Amino acid sequence: MSSGSDQQDIKREKILEAAYQRFLHYGYSKTTMNEIAGDLSLSKALLYYYFPDKSQLYIAVMRKLAAEYIQKLQNKLNKFDNLREAFIFQIDTQHDFVVKNYNFFDFFRVNEQNLPDTIWEIITEIHQTEMVLLSAAIQIEADKGNIKPVDNPGEIVDLLLDALHGVRVSAVSHKKAMFPQKEHLEEIHTKRLLLLDIFIKGLMY
Amino acid sequence: MSSGSDQQDIKREKILEAAYQRFLHYGYSKTTMNEIAGDLSLSKALLYYYFPDKSQLYIAVMRKLAAEYIQKLQNKLNKFDNLREAFIFQIDTQHDFVVKNYNFFDFFRVNEQNLPDTIWEIITEIHQTEMVLLSAAIQIEADKGNIKPVDNPGEIVDLLLDALHGVRVSAVSHKKAMFPQKEHLEEIHTKRLLLLDIFIKGLMY
DNA sequence: AAACTGACTATTTAAACAAAATTATCAAAA
DNA sequence: TTTTGATAATTTTGTTTAAATAGTCAGTTT
């Protein structure tokens, strides 16, 4: 499947790492190809030897991040004691992911309405992984008889994820900050736990 | 409290109405004071006789819309048979309000992060009215013994409103449209009803 | 005096253009 | 095959000017 030598792959990795650091610290638009090349003491032209253009480089980094995130989720598949635990894991993991890479995602905010299809595919893939993980957790809980049998676990998961998302969005837009402050993070987390408890309770008999 | 003659109030009202129509059809920034004056066959200078500036005129219209919306809610205070009905009323009423005045609110989208304090006050007032209405509904339901007693109904209402908001936001951002299409509206509504049912169930014993 | 206006000024937005920065290419070297 | 310096192409940024619009005010009408 994969073409190219080991050497090539190693260099590719180095470029991805350097690019990631730049994108993370300065955002997509304030990072130049020259700077990435400079960090590696390479010529800019070499970057174009390994990646067709800047946006493809960004997407390649994104893909790597997504793969790590997905891996983290898949490691826990079917490893939960109960539904609540599964959702808390997803909430915390996603939260860490977003916080850690906040600046990296400025690409999303800038290109808002017309993200490349490839990005959408990555987002979809992440979403599906979350769905699989959490749907399984719901199914298990239903099989154990702790909650009502659900004909479509995915639908329920989707709904709860949307609702949890709302808790974040509202907290942000009520206040005027673009990104929740440290203090608000705690509040959001508390609210989410409350919502989660009520929701799970609502699934019971 | 209110100063100025009846005549003055009537003219003020006419200006507000004309301004509303313009703002609604063309948005804030694409509406000129000249046009509003023209619609009423008045000189632009007269608008400044009644309102200090353009943004204050806009805010005055906003205040009027908010007052009507708040009135609609207050009319139904303590008039619901059950909690679900109350929330459905709030969901539908808010939805209609947002859809009907969608263009009018472009002011919000443009000024995004730095809305005038007055606007925030209006938003807060609306939110508080919703809280009072729905908190009361929760309290009644608790008193009837249909759900667990809650020490802080406001907290619960706030949480559910956030969650419902999330259902809208997610539906919008998953697809690429800025505003949900007709088809999605139905989907959002269905999801919200489902969420509402689970949530209310989660509040029970 | 209160309601109103035309003519004026002050600001903001838009267009056009040049300059600078950055992306992207390519022939040639290592 | 990998790498680069030089260069072309494109995008962004800054500047100037013109146009549009917000906002003011002395003075007229009711």
GROMACS .gro file of C-alpha atoms (C1' of nucleotides) in nm:
model
  470
    1MET     CA    1   0.000   0.000   0.000
    2SER     CA    2   0.249   0.263   0.115
    3SER     CA    3   0.511   0.368  -0.137
    4GLY     CA    4   0.844   0.534  -0.068
    5SER     CA    5   1.146   0.431   0.135
    6ASP     CA    6   1.185   0.424   0.509
    7GLN     CA    7   1.411   0.724   0.484
    8GLN     CA    8   1.141   0.910   0.303
    9ASP     CA    9   0.887   0.818   0.566
   10ILE     CA   10   1.115   0.939   0.843
   11LYS     CA   11   1.166   1.272   0.676
   12ARG     CA   12   0.796   1.302   0.613
   13GLU     CA   13   0.740   1.246   0.983
   14LYS     CA   14   0.992   1.514   1.074
   15ILE     CA   15   0.820   1.760   0.847
   16LEU     CA   16   0.482   1.673   0.993
   17GLU     CA   17   0.614   1.725   1.344
   18ALA     CA   18   0.771   2.062   1.264
   19ALA     CA   19   0.458   2.172   1.082
   20TYR     CA   20   0.241   2.065   1.374
   21GLN     CA   21   0.444   2.273   1.619
   22ARG     CA   22   0.418   2.580   1.398
   23PHE     CA   23   0.047   2.538   1.329
   24LEU     CA   24  -0.016   2.477   1.697
   25HIS     CA   25   0.170   2.785   1.817
   26TYR     CA   26   0.089   3.033   1.545
   27GLY     CA   27  -0.212   2.896   1.359
   28TYR     CA   28  -0.241   2.803   0.993
   29SER     CA   29  -0.236   3.143   0.826
   30LYS     CA   30   0.048   3.281   1.037
   31THR     CA   31   0.272   2.989   0.960
   32THR     CA   32   0.483   3.008   0.644
   33MET     CA   33   0.637   2.726   0.453
   34ASN     CA   34   0.971   2.903   0.492
   35GLU     CA   35   0.948   2.888   0.868
   36ILE     CA   36   0.869   2.518   0.872
   37ALA     CA   37   1.160   2.453   0.637
   38GLY     CA   38   1.380   2.680   0.849
   39ASP     CA   39   1.301   2.485   1.165
   40LEU     CA   40   1.434   2.175   0.995
   41SER     CA   41   1.720   2.354   0.820
   42LEU     CA   42   1.578   2.251   0.488
   43SER     CA   43   1.486   2.444   0.182
   44LYS     CA   44   1.126   2.532   0.131
   45ALA     CA   45   1.131   2.358  -0.203
   46LEU     CA   46   1.183   2.027  -0.030
   47LEU     CA   47   0.854   2.061   0.147
   48TYR     CA   48   0.691   2.068  -0.192
   49TYR     CA   49   0.878   1.753  -0.280
   50TYR     CA   50   0.704   1.573   0.005
   51PHE     CA   51   0.370   1.751   0.004
   52PRO     CA   52   0.182   1.895  -0.291
   53ASP     CA   53   0.088   2.217  -0.116
   54LYS     CA   54   0.043   2.387   0.218
   55SER     CA   55  -0.314   2.279   0.277
   56GLN     CA   56  -0.226   1.915   0.205
   57LEU     CA   57   0.052   1.939   0.459
   58TYR     CA   58  -0.195   2.072   0.713
   59ILE     CA   59  -0.440   1.796   0.632
   60ALA     CA   60  -0.168   1.536   0.670
   61VAL     CA   61  -0.096   1.665   1.021
   62MET     CA   62  -0.466   1.668   1.095
   63ARG     CA   63  -0.493   1.311   0.979
   64LYS     CA   64  -0.217   1.209   1.215
   65LEU     CA   65  -0.380   1.381   1.511
   66ALA     CA   66  -0.712   1.222   1.425
   67ALA     CA   67  -0.553   0.879   1.401
   68GLU     CA   68  -0.406   0.915   1.751
   69TYR     CA   69  -0.739   1.034   1.886
   70ILE     CA   70  -0.927   0.750   1.723
   71GLN     CA   71  -0.673   0.503   1.854
   72LYS     CA   72  -0.721   0.632   2.207
   73LEU     CA   73  -1.093   0.572   2.177
   74GLN     CA   74  -1.066   0.230   2.017
   75ASN     CA   75  -0.835   0.109   2.294
   76LYS     CA   76  -1.123   0.148   2.536
   77LEU     CA   77  -1.387  -0.016   2.319
   78ASN     CA   78  -1.596  -0.253   2.534
   79LYS     CA   79  -1.375  -0.182   2.833
   80PHE     CA   80  -1.623   0.015   3.040
   81ASP     CA   81  -1.806  -0.091   3.352
   82ASN     CA   82  -2.109   0.120   3.271
   83LEU     CA   83  -2.256   0.372   3.032
   84ARG     CA   84  -2.178   0.674   3.245
   85GLU     CA   85  -1.813   0.586   3.256
   86ALA     CA   86  -1.802   0.551   2.879
   87PHE     CA   87  -1.950   0.893   2.820
   88ILE     CA   88  -1.729   1.059   3.077
   89PHE     CA   89  -1.432   0.911   2.901
   90GLN     CA   90  -1.551   1.048   2.568
   91ILE     CA   91  -1.625   1.390   2.715
   92ASP     CA   92  -1.286   1.418   2.881
   93THR     CA   93  -1.091   1.278   2.590
   94GLN     CA   94  -1.253   1.506   2.340
   95HIS     CA   95  -1.215   1.800   2.572
   96ASP     CA   96  -0.843   1.740   2.615
   97PHE     CA   97  -0.806   1.697   2.241
   98VAL     CA   98  -0.975   2.027   2.166
   99VAL     CA   99  -0.799   2.223   2.438
  100LYS     CA  100  -0.455   2.088   2.356
  101ASN     CA  101  -0.487   2.166   1.986
  102TYR     CA  102  -0.694   2.479   2.009
  103ASN     CA  103  -0.470   2.699   1.797
  104PHE     CA  104  -0.419   2.425   1.546
  105PHE     CA  105  -0.789   2.437   1.470
  106ASP     CA  106  -0.790   2.803   1.370
  107PHE     CA  107  -0.790   2.666   1.017
  108PHE     CA  108  -1.144   2.550   1.084
  109ARG     CA  109  -1.258   2.883   1.218
  110VAL     CA  110  -1.104   3.076   0.931
  111ASN     CA  111  -1.238   2.854   0.653
  112GLU     CA  112  -1.563   2.814   0.844
  113GLN     CA  113  -1.815   2.737   0.576
  114ASN     CA  114  -1.601   2.579   0.307
  115LEU     CA  115  -1.367   2.326   0.457
  116PRO     CA  116  -1.202   2.087   0.212
  117ASP     CA  117  -1.387   1.760   0.167
  118THR     CA  118  -1.089   1.573   0.307
  119ILE     CA  119  -1.127   1.754   0.639
  120TRP     CA  120  -1.493   1.663   0.649
  121GLU     CA  121  -1.403   1.303   0.591
  122ILE     CA  122  -1.165   1.309   0.886
  123ILE     CA  123  -1.428   1.471   1.107
  124THR     CA  124  -1.679   1.212   0.999
  125GLU     CA  125  -1.438   0.932   1.073
  126ILE     CA  126  -1.381   1.064   1.425
  127HIS     CA  127  -1.751   1.101   1.477
  128GLN     CA  128  -1.817   0.748   1.364
  129THR     CA  129  -1.556   0.612   1.600
  130GLU     CA  130  -1.724   0.792   1.887
  131MET     CA  131  -2.055   0.653   1.775
  132VAL     CA  132  -1.927   0.297   1.763
  133LEU     CA  133  -1.768   0.328   2.106
  134LEU     CA  134  -2.071   0.476   2.274
  135SER     CA  135  -2.332   0.276   2.088
  136ALA     CA  136  -2.157  -0.037   2.207
  137ALA     CA  137  -2.166   0.094   2.562
  138ILE     CA  138  -2.538   0.159   2.532
  139GLN     CA  139  -2.597  -0.183   2.385
  140ILE     CA  140  -2.410  -0.350   2.670
  141GLU     CA  141  -2.603  -0.153   2.927
  142ALA     CA  142  -2.927  -0.251   2.756
  143ASP     CA  143  -2.824  -0.615   2.747
  144LYS     CA  144  -2.747  -0.602   3.117
  145GLY     CA  145  -3.103  -0.482   3.160
  146ASN     CA  146  -3.004  -0.155   3.325
  147ILE     CA  147  -3.174   0.059   3.065
  148LYS     CA  148  -3.461   0.009   2.825
  149PRO     CA  149  -3.376  -0.176   2.505
  150VAL     CA  150  -3.310   0.077   2.229
  151ASP     CA  151  -3.372  -0.009   1.867
  152ASN     CA  152  -3.119   0.249   1.746
  153PRO     CA  153  -2.833   0.319   1.989
  154GLY     CA  154  -2.663   0.548   1.738
  155GLU     CA  155  -2.955   0.785   1.741
  156ILE     CA  156  -2.936   0.814   2.118
  157VAL     CA  157  -2.562   0.869   2.117
  158ASP     CA  158  -2.593   1.131   1.848
  159LEU     CA  159  -2.856   1.311   2.048
  160LEU     CA  160  -2.655   1.312   2.368
  161LEU     CA  161  -2.342   1.430   2.190
  162ASP     CA  162  -2.538   1.719   2.041
  163ALA     CA  163  -2.679   1.805   2.381
  164LEU     CA  164  -2.338   1.796   2.545
  165HIS     CA  165  -2.204   2.012   2.270
  166GLY     CA  166  -2.475   2.263   2.346
  167VAL     CA  167  -2.356   2.296   2.703
  168ARG     CA  168  -2.020   2.406   2.574
  169VAL     CA  169  -2.149   2.640   2.306
  170SER     CA  170  -2.390   2.817   2.535
  171ALA     CA  171  -2.134   2.867   2.807
  172VAL     CA  172  -1.909   3.030   2.552
  173SER     CA  173  -2.160   3.256   2.384
  174HIS     CA  174  -2.327   3.373   2.704
  175LYS     CA  175  -1.999   3.517   2.818
  176LYS     CA  176  -1.824   3.710   2.547
  177ALA     CA  177  -1.508   3.506   2.522
  178MET     CA  178  -1.430   3.304   2.213
  179PHE     CA  179  -1.296   3.023   2.423
  180PRO     CA  180  -1.407   2.925   2.770
  181GLN     CA  181  -1.189   3.051   3.051
  182LYS     CA  182  -1.035   2.817   3.301
  183GLU     CA  183  -1.315   2.891   3.549
  184HIS     CA  184  -1.584   2.817   3.292
  185LEU     CA  185  -1.426   2.488   3.199
  186GLU     CA  186  -1.505   2.359   3.544
  187GLU     CA  187  -1.862   2.486   3.516
  188ILE     CA  188  -1.908   2.322   3.177
  189HIS     CA  189  -1.779   1.995   3.308
  190THR     CA  190  -2.013   2.004   3.605
  191LYS     CA  191  -2.310   2.084   3.384
  192ARG     CA  192  -2.223   1.803   3.149
  193LEU     CA  193  -2.206   1.552   3.429
  194LEU     CA  194  -2.546   1.668   3.549
  195LEU     CA  195  -2.691   1.640   3.201
  196LEU     CA  196  -2.536   1.300   3.158
  197ASP     CA  197  -2.688   1.172   3.481
  198ILE     CA  198  -3.034   1.299   3.397
  199PHE     CA  199  -3.008   1.163   3.045
  200ILE     CA  200  -2.896   0.819   3.151
  201LYS     CA  201  -3.167   0.812   3.411
  202GLY     CA  202  -3.411   0.902   3.135
  203LEU     CA  203  -3.305   0.592   2.946
  204MET     CA  204  -3.394   0.363   3.232
  205TYR     CA  205  -3.720   0.183   3.284
  206MET     CA  206  -4.233   5.793   3.352
  207SER     CA  207  -4.261   5.840   2.975
  208SER     CA  208  -4.206   6.191   2.846
  209GLY     CA  209  -4.323   6.336   2.514
  210SER     CA  210  -4.666   6.387   2.362
  211ASP     CA  211  -4.894   6.123   2.213
  212GLN     CA  212  -4.820   6.265   1.869
  213GLN     CA  213  -4.452   6.213   1.932
  214ASP     CA  214  -4.510   5.856   2.044
  215ILE     CA  215  -4.712   5.779   1.734
  216LYS     CA  216  -4.442   5.911   1.507
  217ARG     CA  217  -4.179   5.723   1.701
  218GLU     CA  218  -4.380   5.407   1.645
  219LYS     CA  219  -4.404   5.473   1.273
  220ILE     CA  220  -4.031   5.517   1.252
  221LEU     CA  221  -3.974   5.197   1.447
  222GLU     CA  222  -4.202   5.006   1.213
  223ALA     CA  223  -4.037   5.140   0.899
  224ALA     CA  224  -3.695   5.070   1.042
  225TYR     CA  225  -3.799   4.718   1.136
  226GLN     CA  226  -3.912   4.641   0.783
  227ARG     CA  227  -3.587   4.767   0.637
  228PHE     CA  228  -3.369   4.585   0.890
  229LEU     CA  229  -3.571   4.269   0.839
  230HIS     CA  230  -3.547   4.269   0.462
  231TYR     CA  231  -3.197   4.405   0.408
  232GLY     CA  232  -3.017   4.365   0.741
  233TYR     CA  233  -2.859   4.633   0.955
  234SER     CA  234  -2.560   4.735   0.747
  235LYS     CA  235  -2.746   4.744   0.416
  236THR     CA  236  -3.014   4.972   0.551
  237THR     CA  237  -2.948   5.347   0.534
  238MET     CA  238  -3.107   5.618   0.741
  239ASN     CA  239  -3.202   5.789   0.416
  240GLU     CA  240  -3.403   5.489   0.306
  241ILE     CA  241  -3.593   5.466   0.632
  242ALA     CA  242  -3.670   5.837   0.612
  243GLY     CA  243  -3.767   5.798   0.248
  244ASP     CA  244  -4.016   5.521   0.326
  245LEU     CA  245  -4.194   5.763   0.555
  246SER     CA  246  -4.145   6.065   0.329
  247LEU     CA  247  -3.950   6.237   0.600
  248SER     CA  248  -3.611   6.400   0.610
  249LYS     CA  249  -3.325   6.200   0.749
  250ALA     CA  250  -3.261   6.477   1.001
  251LEU     CA  251  -3.592   6.404   1.164
  252LEU     CA  252  -3.483   6.052   1.249
  253TYR     CA  253  -3.204   6.208   1.449
  254TYR     CA  254  -3.461   6.423   1.622
  255TYR     CA  255  -3.627   6.108   1.755
  256PHE     CA  256  -3.327   5.879   1.792
  257PRO     CA  257  -2.970   5.971   1.881
  258ASP     CA  258  -2.811   5.745   1.620
  259LYS     CA  259  -2.859   5.444   1.398
  260SER     CA  260  -2.761   5.181   1.650
  261GLN     CA  261  -2.996   5.326   1.910
  262LEU     CA  262  -3.275   5.307   1.656
  263TYR     CA  263  -3.190   4.945   1.593
  264ILE     CA  264  -3.182   4.872   1.963
  265ALA     CA  265  -3.521   5.040   2.008
  266VAL     CA  266  -3.668   4.806   1.746
  267MET     CA  267  -3.500   4.513   1.914
  268ARG     CA  268  -3.646   4.619   2.246
  269LYS     CA  269  -3.992   4.623   2.094
  270LEU     CA  270  -3.954   4.276   1.944
  271ALA     CA  271  -3.822   4.146   2.274
  272ALA     CA  272  -4.114   4.297   2.462
  273GLU     CA  273  -4.362   4.122   2.234
  274TYR     CA  274  -4.178   3.795   2.270
  275ILE     CA  275  -4.162   3.826   2.645
  276GLN     CA  276  -4.531   3.912   2.656
  277LYS     CA  277  -4.615   3.601   2.459
  278LEU     CA  278  -4.431   3.391   2.714
  279GLN     CA  279  -4.574   3.563   3.016
  280ASN     CA  280  -4.927   3.512   2.890
  281LYS     CA  281  -4.876   3.141   2.930
  282LEU     CA  282  -4.716   3.154   3.274
  283ASN     CA  283  -4.867   2.881   3.494
  284LYS     CA  284  -5.107   2.787   3.217
  285PHE     CA  285  -4.958   2.451   3.125
  286ASP     CA  286  -5.095   2.107   3.196
  287ASN     CA  287  -4.750   1.957   3.226
  288LEU     CA  288  -4.380   2.018   3.193
  289ARG     CA  289  -4.347   1.876   2.847
  290GLU     CA  290  -4.612   2.109   2.714
  291ALA     CA  291  -4.433   2.407   2.865
  292PHE     CA  292  -4.105   2.322   2.703
  293ILE     CA  293  -4.260   2.250   2.368
  294PHE     CA  294  -4.422   2.591   2.382
  295GLN     CA  295  -4.090   2.755   2.456
  296ILE     CA  296  -3.912   2.561   2.183
  297ASP     CA  297  -4.171   2.648   1.922
  298THR     CA  298  -4.209   3.010   2.024
  299GLN     CA  299  -3.838   3.074   2.024
  300HIS     CA  300  -3.802   2.893   1.697
  301ASP     CA  301  -4.068   3.103   1.529
  302PHE     CA  302  -3.913   3.418   1.670
  303VAL     CA  303  -3.570   3.335   1.535
  304VAL     CA  304  -3.693   3.222   1.194
  305LYS     CA  305  -3.925   3.518   1.143
  306ASN     CA  306  -3.658   3.773   1.230
  307TYR     CA  307  -3.359   3.594   1.090
  308ASN     CA  308  -3.230   3.879   0.875
  309PHE     CA  309  -3.295   4.129   1.146
  310PHE     CA  310  -3.038   3.952   1.360
  311ASP     CA  311  -2.755   3.995   1.112
  312PHE     CA  312  -2.648   4.276   1.342
  313PHE     CA  313  -2.561   4.008   1.594
  314ARG     CA  314  -2.361   3.804   1.350
  315VAL     CA  315  -2.166   4.102   1.220
  316ASN     CA  316  -2.084   4.249   1.561
  317GLU     CA  317  -2.029   3.898   1.695
  318GLN     CA  318  -1.794   3.947   1.987
  319ASN     CA  319  -1.865   4.304   2.089
  320LEU     CA  320  -2.235   4.364   2.106
  321PRO     CA  321  -2.345   4.679   2.289
  322ASP     CA  322  -2.424   4.625   2.655
  323THR     CA  323  -2.784   4.725   2.593
  324ILE     CA  324  -2.829   4.432   2.358
  325TRP     CA  325  -2.688   4.197   2.618
  326GLU     CA  326  -2.934   4.334   2.869
  327ILE     CA  327  -3.222   4.259   2.635
  328ILE     CA  328  -3.095   3.908   2.573
  329THR     CA  329  -3.059   3.855   2.945
  330GLU     CA  330  -3.412   3.979   3.004
  331ILE     CA  331  -3.550   3.734   2.750
  332HIS     CA  332  -3.350   3.454   2.900
  333GLN     CA  333  -3.474   3.535   3.247
  334THR     CA  334  -3.834   3.534   3.132
  335GLU     CA  335  -3.784   3.192   2.983
  336MET     CA  336  -3.627   3.079   3.306
  337VAL     CA  337  -3.917   3.205   3.516
  338LEU     CA  338  -4.173   3.043   3.288
  339LEU     CA  339  -4.004   2.707   3.278
  340SER     CA  340  -3.885   2.702   3.637
  341ALA     CA  341  -4.245   2.754   3.741
  342ALA     CA  342  -4.350   2.464   3.522
  343ILE     CA  343  -4.089   2.244   3.684
  344GLN     CA  344  -4.193   2.353   4.029
  345ILE     CA  345  -4.557   2.273   3.956
  346GLU     CA  346  -4.467   1.932   3.822
  347ALA     CA  347  -4.258   1.866   4.130
  348ASP     CA  348  -4.540   1.979   4.357
  349LYS     CA  349  -4.773   1.742   4.176
  350GLY     CA  350  -4.527   1.470   4.262
  351ASN     CA  351  -4.465   1.372   3.900
  352ILE     CA  352  -4.093   1.440   3.920
  353LYS     CA  353  -3.837   1.447   4.195
  354PRO     CA  354  -3.829   1.766   4.402
  355VAL     CA  355  -3.554   1.993   4.269
  356ASP     CA  356  -3.377   2.240   4.494
  357ASN     CA  357  -3.286   2.465   4.203
  358PRO     CA  358  -3.530   2.453   3.908
  359GLY     CA  359  -3.342   2.732   3.729
  360GLU     CA  360  -3.034   2.517   3.705
  361ILE     CA  361  -3.231   2.239   3.541
  362VAL     CA  362  -3.401   2.473   3.296
  363ASP     CA  363  -3.070   2.631   3.206
  364LEU     CA  364  -2.923   2.291   3.141
  365LEU     CA  365  -3.207   2.176   2.920
  366LEU     CA  366  -3.208   2.499   2.721
  367ASP     CA  367  -2.836   2.457   2.659
  368ALA     CA  368  -2.888   2.099   2.552
  369LEU     CA  369  -3.171   2.189   2.316
  370HIS     CA  370  -2.957   2.464   2.173
  371GLY     CA  371  -2.691   2.207   2.100
  372VAL     CA  372  -2.930   2.006   1.887
  373ARG     CA  373  -2.975   2.309   1.665
  374VAL     CA  374  -2.611   2.405   1.650
  375SER     CA  375  -2.491   2.058   1.563
  376ALA     CA  376  -2.749   2.012   1.292
  377VAL     CA  377  -2.632   2.335   1.136
  378SER     CA  378  -2.260   2.279   1.154
  379HIS     CA  379  -2.268   1.915   1.044
  380LYS     CA  380  -2.419   2.022   0.717
  381LYS     CA  381  -2.247   2.322   0.570
  382ALA     CA  382  -2.538   2.565   0.566
  383MET     CA  383  -2.538   2.868   0.791
  384PHE     CA  384  -2.905   2.823   0.859
  385PRO     CA  385  -3.092   2.496   0.870
  386GLN     CA  386  -3.286   2.407   0.560
  387LYS     CA  387  -3.654   2.336   0.571
  388GLU     CA  388  -3.589   1.960   0.577
  389HIS     CA  389  -3.346   1.995   0.867
  390LEU     CA  390  -3.592   2.200   1.067
  391GLU     CA  391  -3.815   1.897   1.089
  392GLU     CA  392  -3.524   1.680   1.193
  393ILE     CA  393  -3.417   1.927   1.460
  394HIS     CA  394  -3.768   1.942   1.597
  395THR     CA  395  -3.792   1.565   1.615
  396LYS     CA  396  -3.458   1.538   1.790
  397ARG     CA  397  -3.557   1.801   2.038
  398LEU     CA  398  -3.878   1.624   2.125
  399LEU     CA  399  -3.683   1.304   2.179
  400LEU     CA  400  -3.431   1.482   2.399
  401LEU     CA  401  -3.709   1.649   2.591
  402ASP     CA  402  -3.882   1.319   2.660
  403ILE     CA  403  -3.565   1.149   2.780
  404PHE     CA  404  -3.475   1.449   2.991
  405ILE     CA  405  -3.813   1.474   3.158
  406LYS     CA  406  -3.808   1.103   3.220
  407GLY     CA  407  -3.469   1.150   3.380
  408LEU     CA  408  -3.621   1.394   3.625
  409MET     CA  409  -3.872   1.140   3.749
  410TYR     CA  410  -3.836   0.911   4.045
  411DA     C1'  411  -4.193   7.620   2.160
  412DA     C1'  412  -4.212   7.168   1.900
  413DA     C1'  413  -4.163   6.947   1.472
  414DC     C1'  414  -3.924   6.955   1.080
  415DT     C1'  415  -3.582   7.038   0.673
  416DG     C1'  416  -3.189   7.143   0.338
  417DA     C1'  417  -2.743   7.201   0.320
  418DC     C1'  418  -2.340   7.099   0.534
  419DT     C1'  419  -1.943   6.823   0.774
  420DA     C1'  420  -1.741   6.397   0.949
  421DT     C1'  421  -1.689   5.906   0.914
  422DT     C1'  422  -1.705   5.487   0.710
  423DT     C1'  423  -1.691   5.190   0.329
  424DA     C1'  424  -1.534   5.058  -0.145
  425DA     C1'  425  -1.236   5.062  -0.536
  426DA     C1'  426  -0.807   5.083  -0.749
  427DC     C1'  427  -0.360   5.027  -0.739
  428DA     C1'  428   0.120   4.941  -0.591
  429DA     C1'  429   0.430   4.698  -0.275
  430DA     C1'  430   0.542   4.320   0.000
  431DA     C1'  431   0.500   3.866   0.150
  432DT     C1'  432   0.416   3.408   0.053
  433DT     C1'  433   0.301   3.012  -0.216
  434DA     C1'  434   0.441   2.725  -0.575
  435DT     C1'  435   0.750   2.575  -0.976
  436DC     C1'  436   1.158   2.409  -1.203
  437DA     C1'  437   1.604   2.343  -1.401
  438DA     C1'  438   2.007   2.201  -1.224
  439DA     C1'  439   2.324   2.019  -0.843
  440DA     C1'  440   2.443   1.675  -0.479
  441DT     C1'  441   1.645   0.997  -0.561
  442DT     C1'  442   1.688   1.386  -0.285
  443DT     C1'  443   1.788   1.859  -0.243
  444DT     C1'  444   1.838   2.349  -0.355
  445DG     C1'  445   1.863   2.846  -0.537
  446DA     C1'  446   1.653   3.120  -0.838
  447DT     C1'  447   1.231   3.267  -1.018
  448DA     C1'  448   0.738   3.288  -1.147
  449DA     C1'  449   0.259   3.318  -0.982
  450DT     C1'  450  -0.053   3.428  -0.643
  451DT     C1'  451  -0.221   3.619  -0.228
  452DT     C1'  452  -0.203   3.947   0.130
  453DT     C1'  453  -0.119   4.403   0.294
  454DG     C1'  454  -0.094   4.882   0.276
  455DT     C1'  455  -0.210   5.331   0.058
  456DT     C1'  456  -0.453   5.650  -0.181
  457DT     C1'  457  -0.874   5.835  -0.367
  458DA     C1'  458  -1.358   5.851  -0.452
  459DA     C1'  459  -1.810   5.749  -0.313
  460DA     C1'  460  -2.159   5.646   0.022
  461DT     C1'  461  -2.348   5.714   0.447
  462DA     C1'  462  -2.380   5.878   0.924
  463DG     C1'  463  -2.445   6.259   1.184
  464DT     C1'  464  -2.493   6.804   1.276
  465DC     C1'  465  -2.697   7.249   1.272
  466DA     C1'  466  -2.881   7.700   1.149
  467DG     C1'  467  -3.292   7.818   1.013
  468DT     C1'  468  -3.801   7.743   0.840
  469DT     C1'  469  -4.271   7.582   0.919
  470DT     C1'  470  -4.644   7.464   1.212
   0.00000   0.00000   0.00000
